[in-house]
Amino acid sequence: MRLDKFMSQCGVGTRSEVKKILKTGCVTINGIVAGDGKQQVKENEDVVCCQGRPLTYEAFEYYMFHKPAGCVCANRDAVHETVFSYVPMNARGDLFTVGRLDLDTEGLLLITNDGIFAHHLLSPGKHVEKCYLAHLNQPATPEDVLRFAQGIDIGEQHRTKPAQLSIDPTDGTKVRITIAEGMYHQVKRMMHACGKEVIYLKRLTMGAFVLDESLALGAYRKFTEREMDYVTEYKSSYL
Ligand code: URA
């Protein structure tokens, strides 16, 4: 593989950024300074260092992102910021979000380039649970809890699958909702069918993944070792 492509795939930067870095002479291949991006490297044999730091080639990348409101889950958008304006690691341009959150929804968003992992989390047959915190324009009621448990007609061919609604005992306008599907605007439409509007929505969990509350809004990080174990477990269908 070409050195510039290798460096870009290791997340050093875009090809043009890599070109500039190479010009500074801070990149070595097996201890010898490399100046030309066209040079060939064997990604699993050669030791490539940038500013003395060895680069490791990772075929797959996994990030947890704390999505703020006001950005869309798309690679490009003519009007709004996209999640990728917050994730400059997308140097090779193959990252995508595992599912979508609405423009005004905050919270847990997983970003990867591993399609098989994403499939295991998104496929309807896998029933992966997602938990949301919602603030409503009026208090939820025990009847709403029952309706959620029975599944709700939101104008689709079938009712939603049974979902859990739990009401904050000190403030009925704050609820937690757990669903195992991912229909368009599903949480908002389920609440709307109960006569309430969602005025704030935040995703807290997706399957085994829990939003790392130490991540500020708009921040992201690589998966931890434990989360990488979940990836392996999902891909072997143990989870
Ligand atoms: N349900 C919604 O209504 N919006 C989201 O962003 C996610 C789930």
mmCIF file of C-alpha atoms and ligand atoms in Angstrom:
data_model
loop_
_atom_site.group_PDB
_atom_site.id
_atom_site.type_symbol
_atom_site.label_atom_id
_atom_site.label_comp_id
_atom_site.label_asym_id
_atom_site.label_seq_id
_atom_site.Cartn_x
_atom_site.Cartn_y
_atom_site.Cartn_z
ATOM 1 C CA MET A 1 0.000 0.000 0.000
ATOM 2 C CA ARG A 2 1.184 3.572 -0.643
ATOM 3 C CA LEU A 3 2.599 5.327 2.411
ATOM 4 C CA ASP A 4 0.199 8.299 2.136
ATOM 5 C CA LYS A 5 -2.821 5.981 1.947
ATOM 6 C CA PHE A 6 -1.509 3.929 4.885
ATOM 7 C CA MET A 7 -1.003 7.049 7.014
ATOM 8 C CA SER A 8 -4.428 8.359 6.130
ATOM 9 C CA GLN A 9 -6.019 5.023 7.029
ATOM 10 C CA CYS A 10 -4.215 5.105 10.378
ATOM 11 C CA GLY A 11 -6.117 8.336 11.068
ATOM 12 C CA VAL A 12 -3.136 10.711 10.716
ATOM 13 C CA GLY A 13 -5.106 12.976 8.394
ATOM 14 C CA THR A 14 -6.410 13.405 4.880
ATOM 15 C CA ARG A 15 -4.098 12.642 1.969
ATOM 16 C CA SER A 16 -3.254 16.326 1.553
ATOM 17 C CA GLU A 17 -2.578 16.703 5.297
ATOM 18 C CA VAL A 18 -0.358 13.629 5.144
ATOM 19 C CA LYS A 19 1.558 15.163 2.235
ATOM 20 C CA LYS A 20 2.364 18.230 4.362
ATOM 21 C CA ILE A 21 3.388 16.070 7.331
ATOM 22 C CA LEU A 22 5.710 14.005 5.119
ATOM 23 C CA LYS A 23 7.455 17.178 3.955
ATOM 24 C CA THR A 24 8.486 17.924 7.563
ATOM 25 C CA GLY A 25 10.594 14.741 7.630
ATOM 26 C CA CYS A 26 9.006 13.400 10.814
ATOM 27 C CA VAL A 27 7.874 10.106 9.256
ATOM 28 C CA THR A 28 10.111 7.036 9.258
ATOM 29 C CA ILE A 29 9.766 3.575 7.789
ATOM 30 C CA ASN A 30 11.837 1.031 9.730
ATOM 31 C CA GLY A 31 13.879 3.914 11.101
ATOM 32 C CA ILE A 32 14.585 5.583 7.741
ATOM 33 C CA VAL A 33 13.070 8.990 7.029
ATOM 34 C CA ALA A 34 10.388 8.814 4.345
ATOM 35 C CA GLY A 35 9.595 11.863 2.263
ATOM 36 C CA ASP A 36 7.482 10.486 -0.522
ATOM 37 C CA GLY A 37 3.866 9.399 -0.133
ATOM 38 C CA LYS A 38 4.191 7.131 -3.161
ATOM 39 C CA GLN A 39 6.608 4.865 -1.294
ATOM 40 C CA GLN A 40 5.178 1.371 -0.694
ATOM 41 C CA VAL A 41 4.720 -0.054 2.814
ATOM 42 C CA LYS A 42 3.752 -3.524 3.976
ATOM 43 C CA GLU A 43 1.094 -2.598 6.507
ATOM 44 C CA ASN A 44 1.596 -5.684 8.672
ATOM 45 C CA GLU A 45 5.413 -5.788 8.517
ATOM 46 C CA ASP A 46 6.957 -2.318 8.243
ATOM 47 C CA VAL A 47 7.227 -0.101 11.307
ATOM 48 C CA VAL A 48 5.999 3.336 10.300
ATOM 49 C CA CYS A 49 6.460 6.110 12.872
ATOM 50 C CA CYS A 50 5.104 9.648 12.790
ATOM 51 C CA GLN A 51 6.906 12.015 15.166
ATOM 52 C CA GLY A 52 8.417 8.921 16.798
ATOM 53 C CA ARG A 53 4.996 7.332 17.424
ATOM 54 C CA PRO A 54 4.408 3.961 15.719
ATOM 55 C CA LEU A 55 1.276 3.881 13.582
ATOM 56 C CA THR A 56 -0.992 0.879 13.757
ATOM 57 C CA TYR A 57 -3.152 -0.077 10.843
ATOM 58 C CA GLU A 58 -6.699 -0.826 11.904
ATOM 59 C CA ALA A 59 -9.059 -2.184 9.311
ATOM 60 C CA PHE A 60 -12.045 -1.308 11.484
ATOM 61 C CA GLU A 61 -12.618 1.724 13.650
ATOM 62 C CA TYR A 62 -15.190 2.190 16.402
ATOM 63 C CA TYR A 63 -16.112 5.404 18.176
ATOM 64 C CA MET A 64 -18.626 6.483 20.785
ATOM 65 C CA PHE A 65 -19.941 9.985 20.090
ATOM 66 C CA HIS A 66 -22.061 12.198 22.353
ATOM 67 C CA LYS A 67 -24.264 13.777 19.730
ATOM 68 C CA PRO A 68 -25.419 17.312 20.392
ATOM 69 C CA ALA A 69 -28.686 18.703 19.006
ATOM 70 C CA GLY A 70 -28.354 20.601 15.740
ATOM 71 C CA CYS A 71 -26.320 18.121 13.694
ATOM 72 C CA VAL A 72 -27.574 15.468 11.302
ATOM 73 C CA CYS A 73 -26.533 11.832 10.975
ATOM 74 C CA ALA A 74 -25.404 12.066 7.357
ATOM 75 C CA ASN A 75 -22.145 12.388 5.504
ATOM 76 C CA ARG A 76 -23.207 15.614 3.825
ATOM 77 C CA ASP A 77 -25.978 18.146 4.330
ATOM 78 C CA ALA A 78 -26.674 21.403 2.548
ATOM 79 C CA VAL A 79 -28.196 23.112 5.594
ATOM 80 C CA HIS A 80 -27.044 21.586 8.870
ATOM 81 C CA GLU A 81 -23.766 20.523 10.393
ATOM 82 C CA THR A 82 -23.213 16.782 10.211
ATOM 83 C CA VAL A 83 -21.900 14.529 12.959
ATOM 84 C CA PHE A 84 -18.716 14.227 10.915
ATOM 85 C CA SER A 85 -17.855 17.867 11.468
ATOM 86 C CA TYR A 86 -17.257 16.699 15.054
ATOM 87 C CA VAL A 87 -15.335 13.540 14.094
ATOM 88 C CA PRO A 88 -12.235 14.532 12.121
ATOM 89 C CA MET A 89 -11.001 10.942 12.454
ATOM 90 C CA ASN A 90 -12.991 10.230 9.308
ATOM 91 C CA ALA A 91 -9.815 10.702 7.270
ATOM 92 C CA ARG A 92 -10.472 7.801 4.937
ATOM 93 C CA GLY A 93 -14.116 8.730 4.526
ATOM 94 C CA ASP A 94 -15.623 5.304 5.177
ATOM 95 C CA LEU A 95 -17.134 5.905 8.615
ATOM 96 C CA PHE A 96 -20.894 5.924 9.116
ATOM 97 C CA THR A 97 -23.272 6.194 12.036
ATOM 98 C CA VAL A 98 -24.894 3.054 13.431
ATOM 99 C CA GLY A 99 -28.480 4.157 12.874
ATOM 100 C CA ARG A 100 -29.660 7.737 13.138
ATOM 101 C CA LEU A 101 -30.844 10.221 15.698
ATOM 102 C CA ASP A 102 -33.062 13.171 14.807
ATOM 103 C CA LEU A 103 -31.563 16.632 14.321
ATOM 104 C CA ASP A 104 -32.772 17.701 17.770
ATOM 105 C CA THR A 105 -31.935 14.440 19.603
ATOM 106 C CA GLU A 106 -28.829 14.205 21.777
ATOM 107 C CA GLY A 107 -26.945 11.293 23.171
ATOM 108 C CA LEU A 108 -25.312 8.007 22.328
ATOM 109 C CA LEU A 109 -24.270 7.513 18.728
ATOM 110 C CA LEU A 110 -21.896 4.787 17.584
ATOM 111 C CA ILE A 111 -19.684 5.471 14.578
ATOM 112 C CA THR A 112 -17.796 2.801 12.677
ATOM 113 C CA ASN A 113 -16.769 1.473 9.281
ATOM 114 C CA ASP A 114 -17.678 -2.101 10.258
ATOM 115 C CA GLY A 115 -20.858 -2.937 8.348
ATOM 116 C CA ILE A 116 -21.284 -6.365 9.922
ATOM 117 C CA PHE A 117 -21.158 -4.929 13.446
ATOM 118 C CA ALA A 118 -23.696 -2.247 12.466
ATOM 119 C CA HIS A 119 -25.960 -4.880 10.944
ATOM 120 C CA HIS A 120 -25.977 -6.840 14.219
ATOM 121 C CA LEU A 121 -27.146 -3.741 16.090
ATOM 122 C CA LEU A 122 -29.665 -2.492 13.529
ATOM 123 C CA SER A 123 -31.240 -5.556 12.005
ATOM 124 C CA PRO A 124 -34.941 -5.688 13.077
ATOM 125 C CA GLY A 125 -34.628 -9.411 13.790
ATOM 126 C CA LYS A 126 -31.993 -8.786 16.484
ATOM 127 C CA HIS A 127 -34.336 -6.709 18.727
ATOM 128 C CA VAL A 128 -31.518 -4.613 20.161
ATOM 129 C CA GLU A 129 -32.934 -2.387 22.918
ATOM 130 C CA LYS A 130 -32.386 1.356 22.969
ATOM 131 C CA CYS A 131 -33.158 3.425 26.046
ATOM 132 C CA TYR A 132 -34.037 7.134 25.826
ATOM 133 C CA LEU A 133 -34.570 9.889 28.349
ATOM 134 C CA ALA A 134 -37.440 12.137 27.278
ATOM 135 C CA HIS A 135 -38.918 15.327 28.674
ATOM 136 C CA LEU A 136 -42.588 15.804 27.838
ATOM 137 C CA ASN A 137 -44.884 18.803 27.598
ATOM 138 C CA GLN A 138 -47.173 17.230 30.216
ATOM 139 C CA PRO A 139 -46.867 14.387 32.739
ATOM 140 C CA ALA A 140 -47.098 10.785 31.524
ATOM 141 C CA THR A 141 -49.747 8.603 33.161
ATOM 142 C CA PRO A 142 -50.090 4.943 34.215
ATOM 143 C CA GLU A 143 -52.382 4.510 31.155
ATOM 144 C CA ASP A 144 -49.483 5.571 28.925
ATOM 145 C CA VAL A 145 -47.284 2.929 30.590
ATOM 146 C CA LEU A 146 -49.907 0.316 29.762
ATOM 147 C CA ARG A 147 -50.245 1.493 26.152
ATOM 148 C CA PHE A 148 -46.482 1.347 25.665
ATOM 149 C CA ALA A 149 -46.438 -2.188 27.123
ATOM 150 C CA GLN A 150 -49.138 -3.273 24.659
ATOM 151 C CA GLY A 151 -47.580 -1.658 21.597
ATOM 152 C CA ILE A 152 -48.984 1.476 19.971
ATOM 153 C CA ASP A 153 -50.591 2.233 16.629
ATOM 154 C CA ILE A 154 -48.439 4.998 15.133
ATOM 155 C CA GLY A 155 -49.869 4.693 11.633
ATOM 156 C CA GLU A 156 -47.575 1.910 10.424
ATOM 157 C CA GLN A 157 -48.755 -1.460 9.110
ATOM 158 C CA HIS A 158 -48.314 -3.002 12.567
ATOM 159 C CA ARG A 159 -48.392 -1.643 16.079
ATOM 160 C CA THR A 160 -45.009 -1.002 17.613
ATOM 161 C CA LYS A 161 -43.550 -3.866 19.597
ATOM 162 C CA PRO A 162 -44.152 -3.693 23.361
ATOM 163 C CA ALA A 163 -42.008 -0.951 24.879
ATOM 164 C CA GLN A 164 -41.210 0.148 28.409
ATOM 165 C CA LEU A 165 -42.186 3.553 29.718
ATOM 166 C CA SER A 166 -41.038 4.439 33.204
ATOM 167 C CA ILE A 167 -42.044 7.710 34.810
ATOM 168 C CA ASP A 168 -39.765 9.710 37.112
ATOM 169 C CA PRO A 169 -41.538 9.499 40.504
ATOM 170 C CA THR A 170 -40.645 13.114 41.336
ATOM 171 C CA ASP A 171 -41.503 14.666 37.953
ATOM 172 C CA GLY A 172 -44.027 13.002 35.651
ATOM 173 C CA THR A 173 -42.824 14.971 32.615
ATOM 174 C CA LYS A 174 -39.505 13.049 32.740
ATOM 175 C CA VAL A 175 -39.656 9.512 31.390
ATOM 176 C CA ARG A 176 -37.379 6.707 30.254
ATOM 177 C CA ILE A 177 -38.458 4.778 27.206
ATOM 178 C CA THR A 178 -36.991 1.498 25.996
ATOM 179 C CA ILE A 179 -37.776 0.294 22.484
ATOM 180 C CA ALA A 180 -36.410 -2.613 20.480
ATOM 181 C CA GLU A 181 -37.133 -1.167 17.029
ATOM 182 C CA GLY A 182 -35.908 1.852 15.127
ATOM 183 C CA MET A 183 -38.806 3.367 13.210
ATOM 184 C CA TYR A 184 -38.645 6.940 11.982
ATOM 185 C CA HIS A 185 -39.279 9.365 14.896
ATOM 186 C CA GLN A 186 -40.517 6.346 16.839
ATOM 187 C CA VAL A 187 -40.312 7.704 20.382
ATOM 188 C CA LYS A 188 -41.880 11.032 19.451
ATOM 189 C CA ARG A 189 -44.671 9.324 17.512
ATOM 190 C CA MET A 190 -45.417 6.891 20.357
ATOM 191 C CA MET A 191 -45.681 9.751 22.853
ATOM 192 C CA HIS A 192 -47.734 11.798 20.381
ATOM 193 C CA ALA A 193 -50.180 8.884 20.082
ATOM 194 C CA CYS A 194 -50.613 9.188 23.882
ATOM 195 C CA GLY A 195 -51.376 12.915 23.534
ATOM 196 C CA LYS A 196 -47.955 14.162 24.717
ATOM 197 C CA GLU A 197 -45.137 15.877 22.880
ATOM 198 C CA VAL A 198 -41.453 15.155 23.400
ATOM 199 C CA ILE A 199 -39.627 18.420 24.053
ATOM 200 C CA TYR A 200 -36.187 16.919 24.760
ATOM 201 C CA LEU A 201 -34.790 13.531 23.771
ATOM 202 C CA LYS A 202 -31.499 11.877 24.629
ATOM 203 C CA ARG A 203 -30.389 8.319 23.846
ATOM 204 C CA LEU A 204 -28.731 6.658 26.823
ATOM 205 C CA THR A 205 -28.055 3.108 25.630
ATOM 206 C CA MET A 206 -27.961 0.950 22.541
ATOM 207 C CA GLY A 207 -27.732 -2.759 23.335
ATOM 208 C CA ALA A 208 -24.720 -3.266 25.606
ATOM 209 C CA PHE A 209 -23.356 0.231 24.876
ATOM 210 C CA VAL A 210 -24.016 2.910 27.481
ATOM 211 C CA LEU A 211 -23.415 6.617 26.888
ATOM 212 C CA ASP A 212 -20.170 7.614 28.600
ATOM 213 C CA GLU A 213 -21.388 10.661 30.527
ATOM 214 C CA SER A 214 -17.782 11.869 30.868
ATOM 215 C CA LEU A 215 -17.924 12.640 27.127
ATOM 216 C CA ALA A 216 -18.948 16.276 26.684
ATOM 217 C CA LEU A 217 -21.630 17.036 24.097
ATOM 218 C CA GLY A 218 -19.925 16.900 20.705
ATOM 219 C CA ALA A 219 -17.000 14.796 21.967
ATOM 220 C CA TYR A 220 -16.077 11.285 20.870
ATOM 221 C CA ARG A 221 -13.663 8.569 21.853
ATOM 222 C CA LYS A 222 -12.513 5.158 20.683
ATOM 223 C CA PHE A 223 -14.256 2.118 22.153
ATOM 224 C CA THR A 224 -12.794 0.819 25.403
ATOM 225 C CA GLU A 225 -11.476 -2.742 25.630
ATOM 226 C CA ARG A 226 -14.767 -3.823 27.223
ATOM 227 C CA GLU A 227 -16.705 -2.241 24.344
ATOM 228 C CA MET A 228 -14.419 -3.988 21.847
ATOM 229 C CA ASP A 229 -15.399 -7.262 23.572
ATOM 230 C CA TYR A 230 -19.050 -6.357 22.914
ATOM 231 C CA VAL A 231 -18.184 -5.888 19.227
ATOM 232 C CA THR A 232 -16.740 -9.406 19.120
ATOM 233 C CA GLU A 233 -19.713 -10.776 21.018
ATOM 234 C CA TYR A 234 -22.261 -9.073 18.724
ATOM 235 C CA LYS A 235 -20.430 -10.274 15.637
ATOM 236 C CA SER A 236 -20.436 -13.851 16.948
ATOM 237 C CA SER A 237 -24.111 -13.341 17.912
ATOM 238 C CA TYR A 238 -23.512 -14.080 21.577
ATOM 239 C CA LEU A 239 -25.231 -10.834 22.583
HETATM 240 N N1 URA B 1 -37.053 8.295 18.353
HETATM 241 C C1 URA B 1 -37.273 9.550 17.946
HETATM 242 O O1 URA B 1 -38.403 10.010 17.878
HETATM 243 N N2 URA B 1 -36.200 10.304 17.600
HETATM 244 C C2 URA B 1 -34.911 9.861 17.681
HETATM 245 O O2 URA B 1 -33.972 10.597 17.381
HETATM 246 C C3 URA B 1 -34.720 8.532 18.118
HETATM 247 C C4 URA B 1 -35.796 7.773 18.448
#
